PDB file of C-alpha atoms in Angstrom:
ATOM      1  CA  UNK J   1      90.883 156.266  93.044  1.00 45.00           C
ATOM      2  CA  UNK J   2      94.488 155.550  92.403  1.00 47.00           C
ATOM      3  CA  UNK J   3      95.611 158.105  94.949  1.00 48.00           C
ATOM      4  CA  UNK J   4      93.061 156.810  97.326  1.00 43.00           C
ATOM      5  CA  UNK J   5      94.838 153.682  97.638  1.00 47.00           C
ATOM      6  CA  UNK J   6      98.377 155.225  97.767  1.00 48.00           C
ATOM      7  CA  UNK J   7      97.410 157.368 100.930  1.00 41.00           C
ATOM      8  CA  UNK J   8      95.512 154.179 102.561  1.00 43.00           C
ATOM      9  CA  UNK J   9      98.816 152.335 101.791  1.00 46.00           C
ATOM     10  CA  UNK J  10     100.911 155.397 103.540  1.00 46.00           C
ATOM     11  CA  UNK J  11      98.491 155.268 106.225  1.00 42.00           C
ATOM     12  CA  UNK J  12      98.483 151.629 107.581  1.00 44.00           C
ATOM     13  CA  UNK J  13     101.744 150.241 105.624  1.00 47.00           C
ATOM     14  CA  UNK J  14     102.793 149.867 102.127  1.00 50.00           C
ATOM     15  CA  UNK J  15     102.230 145.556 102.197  1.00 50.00           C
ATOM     16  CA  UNK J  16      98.318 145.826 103.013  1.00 46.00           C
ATOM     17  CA  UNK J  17      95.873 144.807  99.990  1.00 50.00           C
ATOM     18  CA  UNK J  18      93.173 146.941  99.797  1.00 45.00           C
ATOM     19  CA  UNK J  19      91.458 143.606 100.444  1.00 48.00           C
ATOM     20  CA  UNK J  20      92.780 143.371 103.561  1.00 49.00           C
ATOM     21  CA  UNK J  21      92.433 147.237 104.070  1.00 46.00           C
ATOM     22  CA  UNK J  22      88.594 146.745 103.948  1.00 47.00           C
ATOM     23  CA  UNK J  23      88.944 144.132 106.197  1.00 49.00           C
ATOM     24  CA  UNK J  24      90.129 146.155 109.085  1.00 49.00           C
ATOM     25  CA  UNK J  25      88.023 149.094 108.425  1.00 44.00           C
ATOM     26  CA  UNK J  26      84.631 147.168 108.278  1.00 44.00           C
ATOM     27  CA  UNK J  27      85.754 144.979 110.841  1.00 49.00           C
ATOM     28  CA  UNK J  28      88.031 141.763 110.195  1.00 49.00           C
ATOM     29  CA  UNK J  29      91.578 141.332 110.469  1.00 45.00           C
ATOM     30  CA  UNK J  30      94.738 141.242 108.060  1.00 42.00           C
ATOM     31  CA  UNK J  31      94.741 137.878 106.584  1.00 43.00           C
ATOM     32  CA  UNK J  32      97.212 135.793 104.666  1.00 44.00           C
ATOM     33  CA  UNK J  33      96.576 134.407 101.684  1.00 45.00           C
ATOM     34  CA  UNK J  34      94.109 131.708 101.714  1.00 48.00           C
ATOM     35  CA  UNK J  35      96.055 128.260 101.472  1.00 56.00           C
ATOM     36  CA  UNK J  36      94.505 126.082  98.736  1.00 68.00           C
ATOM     37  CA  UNK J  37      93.770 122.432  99.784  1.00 88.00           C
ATOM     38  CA  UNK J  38      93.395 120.804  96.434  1.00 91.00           C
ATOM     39  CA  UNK J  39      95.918 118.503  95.076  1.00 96.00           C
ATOM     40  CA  UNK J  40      96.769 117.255  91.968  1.00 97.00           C
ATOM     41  CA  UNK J  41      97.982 113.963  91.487  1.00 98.00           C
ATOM     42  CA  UNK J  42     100.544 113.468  88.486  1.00 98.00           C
ATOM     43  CA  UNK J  43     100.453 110.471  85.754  1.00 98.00           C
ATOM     44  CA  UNK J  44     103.554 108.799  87.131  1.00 98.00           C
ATOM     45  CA  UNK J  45     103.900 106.530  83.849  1.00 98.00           C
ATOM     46  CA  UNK J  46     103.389 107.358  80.479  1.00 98.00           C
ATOM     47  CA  UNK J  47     100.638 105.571  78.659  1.00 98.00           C
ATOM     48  CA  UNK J  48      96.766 104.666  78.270  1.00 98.00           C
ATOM     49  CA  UNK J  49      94.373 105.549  80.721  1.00 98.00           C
ATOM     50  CA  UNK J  50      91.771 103.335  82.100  1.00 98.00           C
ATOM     51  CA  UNK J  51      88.643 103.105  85.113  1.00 97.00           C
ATOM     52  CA  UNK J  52      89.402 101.226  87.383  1.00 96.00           C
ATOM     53  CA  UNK J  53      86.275  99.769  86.581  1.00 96.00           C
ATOM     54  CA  UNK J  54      88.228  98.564  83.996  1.00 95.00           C
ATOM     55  CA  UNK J  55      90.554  96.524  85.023  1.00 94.00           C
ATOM     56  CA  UNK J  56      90.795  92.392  85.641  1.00 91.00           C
ATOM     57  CA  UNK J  57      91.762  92.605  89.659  1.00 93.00           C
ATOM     58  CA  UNK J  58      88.760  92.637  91.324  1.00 94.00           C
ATOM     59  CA  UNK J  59      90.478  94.321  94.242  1.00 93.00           C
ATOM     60  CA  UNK J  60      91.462  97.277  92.262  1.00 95.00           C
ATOM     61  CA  UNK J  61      88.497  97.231  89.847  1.00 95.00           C
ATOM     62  CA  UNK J  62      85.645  97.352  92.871  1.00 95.00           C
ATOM     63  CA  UNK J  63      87.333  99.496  95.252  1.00 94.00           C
ATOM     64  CA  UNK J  64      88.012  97.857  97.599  1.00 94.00           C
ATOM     65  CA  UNK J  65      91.812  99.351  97.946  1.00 95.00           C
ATOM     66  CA  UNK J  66      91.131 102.716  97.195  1.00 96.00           C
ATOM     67  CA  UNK J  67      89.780 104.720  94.440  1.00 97.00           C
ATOM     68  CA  UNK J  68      91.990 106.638  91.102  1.00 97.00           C
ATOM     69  CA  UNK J  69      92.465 105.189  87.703  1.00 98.00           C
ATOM     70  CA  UNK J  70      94.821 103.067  85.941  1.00 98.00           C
ATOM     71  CA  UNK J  71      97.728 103.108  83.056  1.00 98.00           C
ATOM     72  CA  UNK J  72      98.623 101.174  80.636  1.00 98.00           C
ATOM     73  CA  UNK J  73     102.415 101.555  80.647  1.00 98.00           C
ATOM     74  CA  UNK J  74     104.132 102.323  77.159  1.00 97.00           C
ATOM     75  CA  UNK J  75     107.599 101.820  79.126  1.00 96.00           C
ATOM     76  CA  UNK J  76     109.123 100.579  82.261  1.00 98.00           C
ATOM     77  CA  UNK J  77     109.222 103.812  84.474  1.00 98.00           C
ATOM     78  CA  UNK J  78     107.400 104.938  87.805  1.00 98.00           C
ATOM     79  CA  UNK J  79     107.571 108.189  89.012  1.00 98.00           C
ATOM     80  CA  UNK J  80     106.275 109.985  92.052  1.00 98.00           C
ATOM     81  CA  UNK J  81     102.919 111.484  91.451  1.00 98.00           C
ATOM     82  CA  UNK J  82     103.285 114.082  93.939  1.00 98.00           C
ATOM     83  CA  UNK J  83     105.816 115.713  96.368  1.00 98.00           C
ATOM     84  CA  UNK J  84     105.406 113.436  99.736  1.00 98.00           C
ATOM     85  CA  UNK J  85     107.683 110.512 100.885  1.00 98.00           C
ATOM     86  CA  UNK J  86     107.969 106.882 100.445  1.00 98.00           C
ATOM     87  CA  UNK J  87     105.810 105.158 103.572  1.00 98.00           C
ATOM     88  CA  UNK J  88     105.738 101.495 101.669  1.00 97.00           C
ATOM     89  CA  UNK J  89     108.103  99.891  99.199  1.00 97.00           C
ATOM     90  CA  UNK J  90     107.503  96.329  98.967  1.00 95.00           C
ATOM     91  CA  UNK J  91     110.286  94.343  98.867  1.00 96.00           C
ATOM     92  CA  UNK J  92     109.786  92.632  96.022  1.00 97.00           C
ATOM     93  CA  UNK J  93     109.335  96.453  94.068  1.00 98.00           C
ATOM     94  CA  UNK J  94     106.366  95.894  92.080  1.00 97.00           C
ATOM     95  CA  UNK J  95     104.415  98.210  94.692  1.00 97.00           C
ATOM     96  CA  UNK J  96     104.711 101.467  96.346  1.00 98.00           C
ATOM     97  CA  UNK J  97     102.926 103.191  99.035  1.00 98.00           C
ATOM     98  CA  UNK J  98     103.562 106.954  99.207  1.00 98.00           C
ATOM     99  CA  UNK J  99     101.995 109.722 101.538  1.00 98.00           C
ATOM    100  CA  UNK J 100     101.701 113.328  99.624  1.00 97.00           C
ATOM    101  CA  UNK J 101     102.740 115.759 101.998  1.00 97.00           C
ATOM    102  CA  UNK J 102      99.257 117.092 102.279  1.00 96.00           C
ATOM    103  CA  UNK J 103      98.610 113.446 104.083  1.00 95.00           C
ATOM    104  CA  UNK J 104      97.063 111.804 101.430  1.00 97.00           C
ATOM    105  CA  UNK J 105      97.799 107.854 100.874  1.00 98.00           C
ATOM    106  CA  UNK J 106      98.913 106.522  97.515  1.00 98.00           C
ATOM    107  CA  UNK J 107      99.026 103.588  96.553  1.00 98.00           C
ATOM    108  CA  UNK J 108     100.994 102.665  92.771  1.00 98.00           C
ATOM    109  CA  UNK J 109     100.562  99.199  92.087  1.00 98.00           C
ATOM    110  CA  UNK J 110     102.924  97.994  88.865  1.00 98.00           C
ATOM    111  CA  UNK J 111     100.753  94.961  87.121  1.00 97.00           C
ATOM    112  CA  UNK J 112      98.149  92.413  88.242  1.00 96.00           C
ATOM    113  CA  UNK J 113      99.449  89.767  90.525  1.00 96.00           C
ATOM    114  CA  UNK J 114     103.465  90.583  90.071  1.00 97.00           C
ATOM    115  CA  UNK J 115     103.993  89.709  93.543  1.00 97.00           C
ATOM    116  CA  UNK J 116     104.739  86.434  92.329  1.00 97.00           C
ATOM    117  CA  UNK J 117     107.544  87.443  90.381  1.00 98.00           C
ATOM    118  CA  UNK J 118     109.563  88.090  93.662  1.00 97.00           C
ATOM    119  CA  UNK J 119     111.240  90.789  92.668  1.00 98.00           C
ATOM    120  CA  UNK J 120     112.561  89.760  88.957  1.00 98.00           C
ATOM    121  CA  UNK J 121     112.588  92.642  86.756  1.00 98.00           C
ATOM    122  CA  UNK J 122     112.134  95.390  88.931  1.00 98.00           C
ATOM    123  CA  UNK J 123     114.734  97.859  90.240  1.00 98.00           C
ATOM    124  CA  UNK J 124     113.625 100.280  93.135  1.00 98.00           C
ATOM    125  CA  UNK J 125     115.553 103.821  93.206  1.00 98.00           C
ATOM    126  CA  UNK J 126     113.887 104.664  96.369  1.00 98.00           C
ATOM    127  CA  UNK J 127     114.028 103.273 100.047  1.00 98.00           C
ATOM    128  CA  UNK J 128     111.388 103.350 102.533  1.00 98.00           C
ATOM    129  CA  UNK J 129     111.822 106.762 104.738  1.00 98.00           C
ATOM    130  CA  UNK J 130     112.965 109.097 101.248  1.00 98.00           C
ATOM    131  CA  UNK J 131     111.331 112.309 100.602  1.00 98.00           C
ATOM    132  CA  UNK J 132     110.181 112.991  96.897  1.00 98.00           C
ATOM    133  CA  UNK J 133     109.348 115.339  94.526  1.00 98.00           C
ATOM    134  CA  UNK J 134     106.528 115.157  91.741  1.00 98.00           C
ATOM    135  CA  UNK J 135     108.443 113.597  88.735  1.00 98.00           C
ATOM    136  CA  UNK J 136     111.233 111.631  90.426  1.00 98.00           C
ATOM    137  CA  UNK J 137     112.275 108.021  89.083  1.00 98.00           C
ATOM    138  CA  UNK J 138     110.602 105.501  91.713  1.00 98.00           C
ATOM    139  CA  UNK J 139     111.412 101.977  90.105  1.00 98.00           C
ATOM    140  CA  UNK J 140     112.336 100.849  86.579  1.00 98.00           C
ATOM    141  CA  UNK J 141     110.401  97.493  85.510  1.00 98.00           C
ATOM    142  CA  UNK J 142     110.797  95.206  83.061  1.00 98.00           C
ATOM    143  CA  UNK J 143     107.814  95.776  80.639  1.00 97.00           C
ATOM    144  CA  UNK J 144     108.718  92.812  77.832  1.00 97.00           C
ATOM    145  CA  UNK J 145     109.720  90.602  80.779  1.00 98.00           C
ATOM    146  CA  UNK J 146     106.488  90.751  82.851  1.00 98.00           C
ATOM    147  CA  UNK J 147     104.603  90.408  79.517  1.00 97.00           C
ATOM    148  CA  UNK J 148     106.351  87.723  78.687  1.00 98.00           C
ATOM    149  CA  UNK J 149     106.200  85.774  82.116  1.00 97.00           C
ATOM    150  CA  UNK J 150     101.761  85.854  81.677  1.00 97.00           C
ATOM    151  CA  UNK J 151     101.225  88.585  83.867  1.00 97.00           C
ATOM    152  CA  UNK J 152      99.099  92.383  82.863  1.00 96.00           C
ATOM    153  CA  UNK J 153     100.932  95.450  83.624  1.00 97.00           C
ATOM    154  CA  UNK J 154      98.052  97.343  84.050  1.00 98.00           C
ATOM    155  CA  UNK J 155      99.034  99.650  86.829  1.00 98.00           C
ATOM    156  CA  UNK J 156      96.460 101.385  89.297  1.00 98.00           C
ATOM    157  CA  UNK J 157      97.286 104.187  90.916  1.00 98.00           C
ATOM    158  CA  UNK J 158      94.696 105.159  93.813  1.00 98.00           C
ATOM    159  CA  UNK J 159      94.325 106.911  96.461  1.00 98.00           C
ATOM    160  CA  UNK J 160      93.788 104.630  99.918  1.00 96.00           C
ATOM    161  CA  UNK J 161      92.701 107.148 102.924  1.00 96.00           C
ATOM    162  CA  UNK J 162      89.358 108.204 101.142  1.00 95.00           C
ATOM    163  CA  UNK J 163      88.324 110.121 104.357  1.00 95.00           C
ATOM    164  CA  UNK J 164      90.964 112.788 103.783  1.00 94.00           C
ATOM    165  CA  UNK J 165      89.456 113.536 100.395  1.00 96.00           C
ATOM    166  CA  UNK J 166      86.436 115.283  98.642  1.00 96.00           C
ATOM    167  CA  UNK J 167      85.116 113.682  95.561  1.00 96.00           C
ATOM    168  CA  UNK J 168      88.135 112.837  92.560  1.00 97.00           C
ATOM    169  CA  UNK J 169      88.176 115.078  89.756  1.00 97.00           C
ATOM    170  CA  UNK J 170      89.496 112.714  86.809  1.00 97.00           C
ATOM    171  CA  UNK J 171      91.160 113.730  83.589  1.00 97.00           C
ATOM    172  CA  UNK J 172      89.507 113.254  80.570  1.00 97.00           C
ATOM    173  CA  UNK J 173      92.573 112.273  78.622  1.00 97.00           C
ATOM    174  CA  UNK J 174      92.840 108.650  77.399  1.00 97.00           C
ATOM    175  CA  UNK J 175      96.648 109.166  77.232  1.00 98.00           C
ATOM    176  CA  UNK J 176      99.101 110.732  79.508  1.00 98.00           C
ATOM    177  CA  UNK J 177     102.968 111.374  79.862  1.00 98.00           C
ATOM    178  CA  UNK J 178     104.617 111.667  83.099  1.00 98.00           C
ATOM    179  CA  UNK J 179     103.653 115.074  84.595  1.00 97.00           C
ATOM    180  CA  UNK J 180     100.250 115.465  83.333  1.00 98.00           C
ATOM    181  CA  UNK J 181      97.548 115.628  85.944  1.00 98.00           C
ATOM    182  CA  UNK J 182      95.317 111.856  86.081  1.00 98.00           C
ATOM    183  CA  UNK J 183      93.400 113.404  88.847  1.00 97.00           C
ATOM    184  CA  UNK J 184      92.607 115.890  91.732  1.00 97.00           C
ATOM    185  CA  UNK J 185      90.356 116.427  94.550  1.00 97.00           C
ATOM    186  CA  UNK J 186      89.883 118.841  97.610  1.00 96.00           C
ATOM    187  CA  UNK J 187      91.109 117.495 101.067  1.00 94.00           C
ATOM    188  CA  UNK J 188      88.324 117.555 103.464  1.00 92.00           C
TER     189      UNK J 188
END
């Protein structure tokens, strides 16, 4: 058999699978190698997971803004969850909007109602318009500070164009460290 494939592969080109070889003969073409159109979406904060279910904004909690899961943050670091670019950082930097390059919508949203802390104790290392990769520092944020000021620091992370997307795959983890997958799904 092994010579077999050694004079097929002298025959029609030393780069054709025998795959692809098969192909041809029972009629088909050469093709490339089929492009996977799942992503994974990264924990961009290290901490507790939680439903979204789960959480006190009602926004977040039914839906309504997307679907994904929350963390509980053990520190005061976001980073991207996937490779993509920055489409939406709030000015005040206690939200950010990012589109993966496969064209899915992200939302990370640092805390329940920290709008209203206009910016204090958050630092943004990102602008609106930067490209970025799958573990890069996003914004810093003042964890004892927005604890101490009343407000949760829950933070969902979902994803906002559901039409792109099959079904989510969730982790089953109930902690996670920057890196570790939260969730995936197949684009549609």
């Amino acid at each position: 058999m092994l010579n077999l494939i050694s004079v097929i592969r002298d025959i029609f080109g030393g780069n054709m699978s025998l795959k692809n070889f098969m192909k041809n003969v029972f009629g088909g073409k050469e093709t490339k190698e089929e492009k996977s159109n799942a992503v994974s979406v990264k924990a961009p904060i290290n901490g507790k997971v939680l439903k979204l279910e789960e959480i006190k904004d009602p926004a977040f909690s039914s839906g309504m803004l997307g679907k994904g899961l929350a963390i509980d943050p053990e520190e005061g670091k976001v980073h991207s969850p996937v490779d993509g670019e920055i489409v939406m950082l709030f000015d005040t930097c206690h939200a950010v909007g990012i589109k993966s390059n496969e064209g899915v919508d992200l939302l990370i949203h640092i805390g329940m109602d920290t709008v209203e802390l206009n910016g204090e104790g958050f630092k943004a290392h990102v602008k609106n318009g930067d490209k970025v990769k799958a573990g890069q520092d996003l914004i810093d944020f003042d964890l004892d500070l927005i604890k101490e000021k009343g407000y949760e620091v829950v933070t969902p992370i979902v994803v906002t164009n559901l039409e792109k997307i099959k079904p989510i795959q969730y982790t089953d983890k109930d902690r996670v460290v920057v890196g570790d997958e939260i969730f995936n799904f197949e684009l549609q």
